C-alpha cells in the first residue's frame, strides 16, 4: 500500500459505516440494493433495517408499527409541539420547524422510554440470574431510583387518569404477538409487574403510560434502550410535522405562547 | 357566555387544532380514537392521516411508502448525516443528534423536492388550461427558472451518473400504481417530460434524481409542495437516527470533520 | 510536491479559513495571538474582529455595543424566548436551550434587520448615483416591496405604540457618533427618511423599531446585511440564555405554552 | 379579585419573569430602563445584568470580558464549527447556522467548564469546612471522578501540548484582578492546586485548558456552574457566526465533511 493510499484510507476510515455502501449509480443499505427495498419493504421495516441491520418478519414489523403509530402526537400542550408551531410562524423552513420540536424531546420527555427500557432490562437480567419476577421487580425499581429518582418513567400520567388509552391497547397487541410466538412476552410480564409494584408501594393503582408500553414493545423486539428514545423521536416527528404544517396554513407571524394581550407577569426581585 | 368563558376561549382558541382531540383517558386523531388506529393502520398510513386528515387506501399507502423508503439516507458525505454523527460525540441526547441533522435539510437539500413539486404543479395547471404537455413543460421550466435559477431541482446528481438508482424504480412503482387506477399517472408524464426537455436543451441526457421522483409520487397522491419537504425530512430522519446511533456505538469524543492530524489551511487575508 | 502532499493539501484546503491559525500551543485570530487579545480587547471588539477581520476604534466599538445591548431581549411573549424556556424544562442542556431559541430567529423575526439594511443600502446606492434622498427613499421603498411585500421591516411595532423606546436612544447615539466623525450619519438620514415616507404614505406617523435602528448602526459601521441578522442573533442569545436559566431555577417539567388546565380547542374538520 | 382576573393572573403568572418588564413604549431590564442602559453599559456588562440581576463594577466586567474573549473559537476541526459551516451551504438562515453549532456544545464540549466549576466549588466548600487546600483538592478530585470519570474536565488538551496559550494569560488576568481586590483569588489557587495534583498523580505535568481557566474566572466572579456552560456557548457563538458567514462568502452547496472524491469506507457487518 502506497503512502497515498494510507492517507486516503485514513480519511475514508474516519467516516466508516456499515449502514450504506455507495458507488456512482449504486446504493445499498445493509447489503440490500435500494431498488430491491423500494416497493418490497414498508417504511417501518426500513426503519428496523437501518437501525438494526437486519429485516424483521412481517409479524415483528406489525408489532413495531403499533409503537410507532401510538407515539405520533400529544397535542400543542406538549412543549415540543407548541415550539414547533411557534417556529412555523417565524420565517424558517419546515425542516427547521421539525428540528425545533425534536430537539426538545430530552431526558424529561423523550428520555422516559429509554429510562424505562433500562429498568425492564435490569429486571430481566436479575431474572436470568435466577431471581423471581416479583423480587427482581422490587429490587430493579429500587436500583433504578438510585439513579433517576422516585418517579418511575413510563408510569403515571398527569393528564390521562386513571388510564392512558394507548397503553392497554399496546399491551393487548404484545400479548397477541406473544400468543403467536412473534415475541416472548417476558417484558409484558415485567411491565405489568412494575405497574403492580408501584401501585402496591403507593397504596393506589397507577397507570402505565405510552413510554412504559412502547418500552415493553421495543424490549420484546430486542431494541437497545437508547433506540427507545430515538424511535420515539421518529414517531413524534410525525406530530411535529403535522402541527407545524397546520400552523403554516393557519398563518400568523411570531406567534407567542399566549394571545398577545396577556403580558408575562413581572416579579420584582431587585 | 360569561366573561370568564370568553377569556378561557381566547386562550384555547389560540392553540386550536384539527389534528388531535383529548380528554382525560381519551385521545383521538382526526376523529379516530387512538386505540382503533393502533394495530389497524401502519406507520405510513398514520403519517398520511396526521398530515392530511384522511386515511389512504392500501394501494395509496403502498406507493407512499416507496417514497418514504427511498429517501432515508445518502451516507456521511451528506452534511446533515455528518453533522449528526459529529453531534453524537459531543455529549448530547439522541433527540439533539436527530434535530441537528434535520435542521440542515434546508432549501438547497431538503427543499429540492418542494421546488420540484411546484414545477410539476405549475405544468399541470398549464395543461388544465389547455396547453399540451410539451409546451406546458417548456413554459413551466422557463417560469420556474425565473424564481429558482438555471439548475432545475430534482434532476441531475453530482455523484450518481448517469443514473440515480432510486428514480427508475420509483417511476416504475408509479406506473404500476397508475395501471391499477391508484393514481392518474399525469405527474409521471410531467416528470419525464421535464427530464426530456432539460436533456434536449443541454444537448445531453440528464438523470431524474430522488427529489424529482419522490415529487412525482407526492404530486400523484395529492400532497401540497411544502409537504414534499416535510415528508423528505421524516424519511431522512431515519438515516440521521441510524448514523447517530452507529456513531454512538463507534464512540469518539468531539469528532471533527476529518482526522485530527489534518489541520484546516490558514489563508492570510490581513 | 509529492502526491501525498497533494492529497493532504486537498483536505486541508476543504476547510480553509482566514479566521483562525493554530499550531500546538499557538492560537491566532485574524493574525493576532490570543494572549494579546485577552485583556486588551473587549468582547464587542472581539466580535467585530472575528466577523470582519480588523479591530474597531474605541469609538466604533462603543456605538457597536449600543446595538448589541439594545437587542438582548423582548420577553417570553416572543416565541424564541418562550420556546427556550419550555426547552429548559424538557431535560436538555443549556446549549440546547440556547439553540432552540436562536433557531427560531428566522426571516420574520431575526431577518427584519437584514431586510431593512438591504433597503438602506439600496437607497444609499441610488444617492451615490445622484438621486436625492427623498426620491431615492421613495423608489427604494417601492423596489423593496416588490420583493418583501407591503410591511417595511424595521418600522412599526405591534406592542410599542407610538414609540419603541430603543429606537430614539439608538438614533441619538448615532447622531452623537456622527458629530465626532466616528460615522458618517448618512444612514441615520436614510432611516429617518424611510420612517417619514412610510408615515406620509399611510397618512399617520409610524415608529422606527429596534430592527430599523440597529440596521442604521450596522450600516453606518459598514457591516453587510446578513450580519445584521447574525449580530442580532448574538445579541438575542443573551436573552435566550437568561430566560432559559431563570426557567431552570423556577423548575417545572415539560412546561407547555399555557397552564395545563387550558386545553387546546379542537376544531372538527372531518 | 373577580374570576376573570384570576384567570388572567394564572396565565400571566405561568410566564412570570424577573428579567424584563414591559408596557407599550417602555422596556426595563432588571429594573433599568433600556434607554438608560444603551450607551452606558457595555455588552459584557449587559450579559452580566441579564443573567445575574445586578451590574458589575468596571473591574469585574473587565475580567469577565477576558473569559468571553478567550473562548470565541477553536477552528473548523471542532465539530460545532464544522457543522455550522456545512449548514451554511444547505440553504438555511444564519440563525439556523448558529443554532446548529451551539446545539452541539453538549456535555463533552460545552459542559467541561460547568463540570470543572463544580469541582472548584466542591473544593472551596471543603476548605470552608476547615480542610486545607491540598487535602480538599485531593478529596474533591476523587469525589468528582466518581460522577464524571477519570479525565478531569478543564485539564489537558489533545492538541495544545504542553500548554494551552489561553490558560496562562487568563490566570495572569485573575491574579492581577486579585491584586487590586476585584476578586479573592481563591479559585485561582484551587485551579492551580488541581492542576498540580493531577500532574502529581500521573507523574507528568498537565496543562490547564480554556475550560479550566474560564471556570476559575466564572467562579471568582460568583457565577453558578451551569452559567459556565451558558457563557461559553455565548462566547463560542461568535466563532460559529464568523465561520458560518465566512463559509457563505466562500460559497458551496451541501458541503460535506471532506472533499467529495473521498467516499466513506463501507464496513460489511452482514
Tab-separated table of N, CA and C in Angstrom, chain D residues 15-70:
chain	number	residue	atom	x	y	z
D	15	UNK	N	-46.016	32.662	32.879
D	15	UNK	CA	-44.847	33.188	32.153
D	15	UNK	C	-44.134	34.284	32.932
D	16	UNK	N	-44.247	34.220	34.236
D	16	UNK	CA	-43.637	35.248	35.084
D	16	UNK	C	-42.126	35.297	34.908
D	17	UNK	N	-41.582	36.492	35.078
D	17	UNK	CA	-40.142	36.680	34.934
D	17	UNK	C	-39.678	37.884	35.743
D	18	UNK	N	-38.445	37.828	36.201
D	18	UNK	CA	-37.829	38.981	36.866
D	18	UNK	C	-36.822	39.677	35.953
D	19	UNK	N	-36.769	39.257	34.723
D	19	UNK	CA	-35.755	39.788	33.815
D	19	UNK	C	-36.218	41.051	33.122
D	20	UNK	N	-37.435	41.012	32.633
D	20	UNK	CA	-37.915	42.112	31.801
D	20	UNK	C	-39.313	42.544	32.216
D	21	UNK	N	-39.534	43.836	32.212
D	21	UNK	CA	-40.850	44.413	32.493
D	21	UNK	C	-41.210	45.318	31.322
D	22	UNK	N	-42.362	45.062	30.731
D	22	UNK	CA	-42.744	45.830	29.544
D	22	UNK	C	-44.127	46.451	29.678
D	23	UNK	N	-44.225	47.633	29.154
D	23	UNK	CA	-45.517	48.252	28.870
D	23	UNK	C	-45.345	48.885	27.497
D	24	UNK	N	-46.437	49.201	26.803
D	24	UNK	CA	-46.250	49.853	25.499
D	24	UNK	C	-45.360	51.091	25.640
D	25	UNK	N	-44.317	51.139	24.875
D	25	UNK	CA	-43.399	52.278	24.912
D	25	UNK	C	-42.367	52.218	26.024
D	26	UNK	N	-42.337	51.100	26.768
D	26	UNK	CA	-41.468	51.021	27.943
D	26	UNK	C	-40.844	49.625	28.052
D	27	UNK	N	-39.551	49.574	28.219
D	27	UNK	CA	-38.855	48.293	28.419
D	27	UNK	C	-37.840	48.478	29.542
D	28	UNK	N	-37.948	47.641	30.567
D	28	UNK	CA	-36.960	47.683	31.644
D	28	UNK	C	-36.336	46.308	31.826
D	29	UNK	N	-35.019	46.276	31.982
D	29	UNK	CA	-34.337	45.030	32.300
D	29	UNK	C	-33.825	45.095	33.727
D	30	UNK	N	-34.281	44.163	34.550
D	30	UNK	CA	-33.826	44.110	35.938
D	30	UNK	C	-33.976	45.475	36.605
D	31	UNK	N	-35.037	46.202	36.234
D	31	UNK	CA	-35.306	47.499	36.852
D	31	UNK	C	-34.665	48.695	36.168
D	32	UNK	N	-33.879	48.445	35.146
D	32	UNK	CA	-33.222	49.549	34.429
D	32	UNK	C	-33.912	49.809	33.094
D	33	UNK	N	-34.421	51.037	32.878
D	33	UNK	CA	-34.998	51.359	31.570
D	33	UNK	C	-33.943	51.149	30.467
D	34	UNK	N	-34.369	50.559	29.356
D	34	UNK	CA	-33.427	50.214	28.283
D	34	UNK	C	-32.665	51.445	27.784
D	35	UNK	N	-33.346	52.592	27.761
D	35	UNK	CA	-32.654	53.789	27.245
D	35	UNK	C	-31.537	54.246	28.175
D	36	UNK	N	-31.602	53.854	29.446
D	36	UNK	CA	-30.501	54.184	30.367
D	36	UNK	C	-29.326	53.217	30.205
D	37	UNK	N	-29.612	52.035	29.688
D	37	UNK	CA	-28.547	51.042	29.507
D	37	UNK	C	-27.784	51.289	28.200
D	38	UNK	N	-28.532	51.535	27.132
D	38	UNK	CA	-27.893	51.788	25.825
D	38	UNK	C	-26.952	52.988	25.941
D	39	UNK	N	-25.714	52.784	25.603
D	39	UNK	CA	-24.747	53.879	25.635
D	39	UNK	C	-24.056	54.033	26.980
D	40	UNK	N	-24.583	53.357	28.000
D	40	UNK	CA	-23.981	53.485	29.329
D	40	UNK	C	-23.363	52.199	29.856
D	41	UNK	N	-23.837	51.068	29.392
D	41	UNK	CA	-23.192	49.809	29.783
D	41	UNK	C	-22.730	49.084	28.531
D	42	UNK	N	-21.624	48.383	28.638
D	42	UNK	CA	-21.095	47.619	27.509
D	42	UNK	C	-21.843	46.300	27.362
D	43	UNK	N	-21.520	45.553	26.305
D	43	UNK	CA	-22.218	44.302	26.022
D	43	UNK	C	-21.949	43.285	27.127
D	44	UNK	N	-20.714	43.235	27.597
D	44	UNK	CA	-20.381	42.266	28.645
D	44	UNK	C	-21.131	42.598	29.946
D	45	UNK	N	-21.220	43.870	30.264
D	45	UNK	CA	-21.985	44.259	31.468
D	45	UNK	C	-23.452	43.881	31.321
D	46	UNK	N	-23.960	44.038	30.103
D	46	UNK	CA	-25.365	43.700	29.849
D	46	UNK	C	-25.589	42.205	30.045
D	47	UNK	N	-24.633	41.404	29.581
D	47	UNK	CA	-24.739	39.945	29.761
D	47	UNK	C	-24.789	39.615	31.250
D	48	UNK	N	-23.951	40.267	32.003
D	48	UNK	CA	-23.918	40.073	33.467
D	48	UNK	C	-25.251	40.475	34.088
D	49	UNK	N	-25.728	41.664	33.732
D	49	UNK	CA	-27.008	42.151	34.274
D	49	UNK	C	-28.142	41.178	33.971
D	50	UNK	N	-28.194	40.701	32.747
D	50	UNK	CA	-29.303	39.842	32.331
D	50	UNK	C	-29.268	38.487	33.032
D	51	UNK	N	-28.088	37.921	33.179
D	51	UNK	CA	-28.004	36.578	33.757
D	51	UNK	C	-27.996	36.598	35.281
D	52	UNK	N	-27.573	37.723	35.879
D	52	UNK	CA	-27.391	37.768	37.321
D	52	UNK	C	-28.350	38.711	38.052
D	53	UNK	N	-28.735	39.797	37.399
D	53	UNK	CA	-29.669	40.713	38.046
D	53	UNK	C	-29.055	42.021	38.504
D	54	UNK	N	-27.739	42.030	38.653
D	54	UNK	CA	-27.070	43.270	39.079
D	54	UNK	C	-26.026	43.664	38.037
D	55	UNK	N	-25.504	44.883	38.180
D	55	UNK	CA	-24.468	45.336	37.256
D	55	UNK	C	-23.092	45.156	37.892
D	56	UNK	N	-22.112	44.707	37.122
D	56	UNK	CA	-20.760	44.531	37.665
D	56	UNK	C	-20.029	45.870	37.719
D	57	UNK	N	-19.030	45.920	38.551
D	57	UNK	CA	-18.123	47.073	38.511
D	57	UNK	C	-17.329	47.008	37.208
D	58	UNK	N	-16.688	48.101	36.864
D	58	UNK	CA	-15.860	48.135	35.648
D	58	UNK	C	-14.760	47.063	35.720
D	59	UNK	N	-14.151	46.911	36.878
D	59	UNK	CA	-13.060	45.941	37.021
D	59	UNK	C	-13.572	44.506	36.893
D	60	UNK	N	-14.745	44.249	37.470
D	60	UNK	CA	-15.337	42.919	37.313
D	60	UNK	C	-15.665	42.641	35.838
D	61	UNK	N	-16.239	43.641	35.196
D	61	UNK	CA	-16.601	43.471	33.782
D	61	UNK	C	-15.353	43.199	32.936
D	62	UNK	N	-14.261	43.862	33.273
D	62	UNK	CA	-13.021	43.647	32.507
D	62	UNK	C	-12.541	42.203	32.603
D	63	UNK	N	-12.570	41.659	33.804
D	63	UNK	CA	-12.145	40.272	33.969
D	63	UNK	C	-13.112	39.324	33.263
D	64	UNK	N	-14.391	39.640	33.389
D	64	UNK	CA	-15.439	38.858	32.737
D	64	UNK	C	-15.198	38.807	31.223
D	65	UNK	N	-14.860	39.944	30.660
D	65	UNK	CA	-14.621	40.003	29.208
D	65	UNK	C	-13.437	39.127	28.800
D	66	UNK	N	-12.454	39.003	29.659
D	66	UNK	CA	-11.313	38.134	29.331
D	66	UNK	C	-11.791	36.719	29.016
D	67	UNK	N	-12.696	36.211	29.847
D	67	UNK	CA	-13.204	34.852	29.632
D	67	UNK	C	-14.040	34.782	28.360
D	68	UNK	N	-14.846	35.807	28.128
D	68	UNK	CA	-15.693	35.808	26.927
D	68	UNK	C	-14.843	35.896	25.659
D	69	UNK	N	-13.786	36.698	25.703
D	69	UNK	CA	-12.903	36.845	24.541
D	69	UNK	C	-12.138	35.546	24.273
D	70	UNK	N	-11.713	34.884	25.331
D	70	UNK	CA	-10.829	33.719	25.184
D	70	UNK	C	-11.494	32.542	24.484
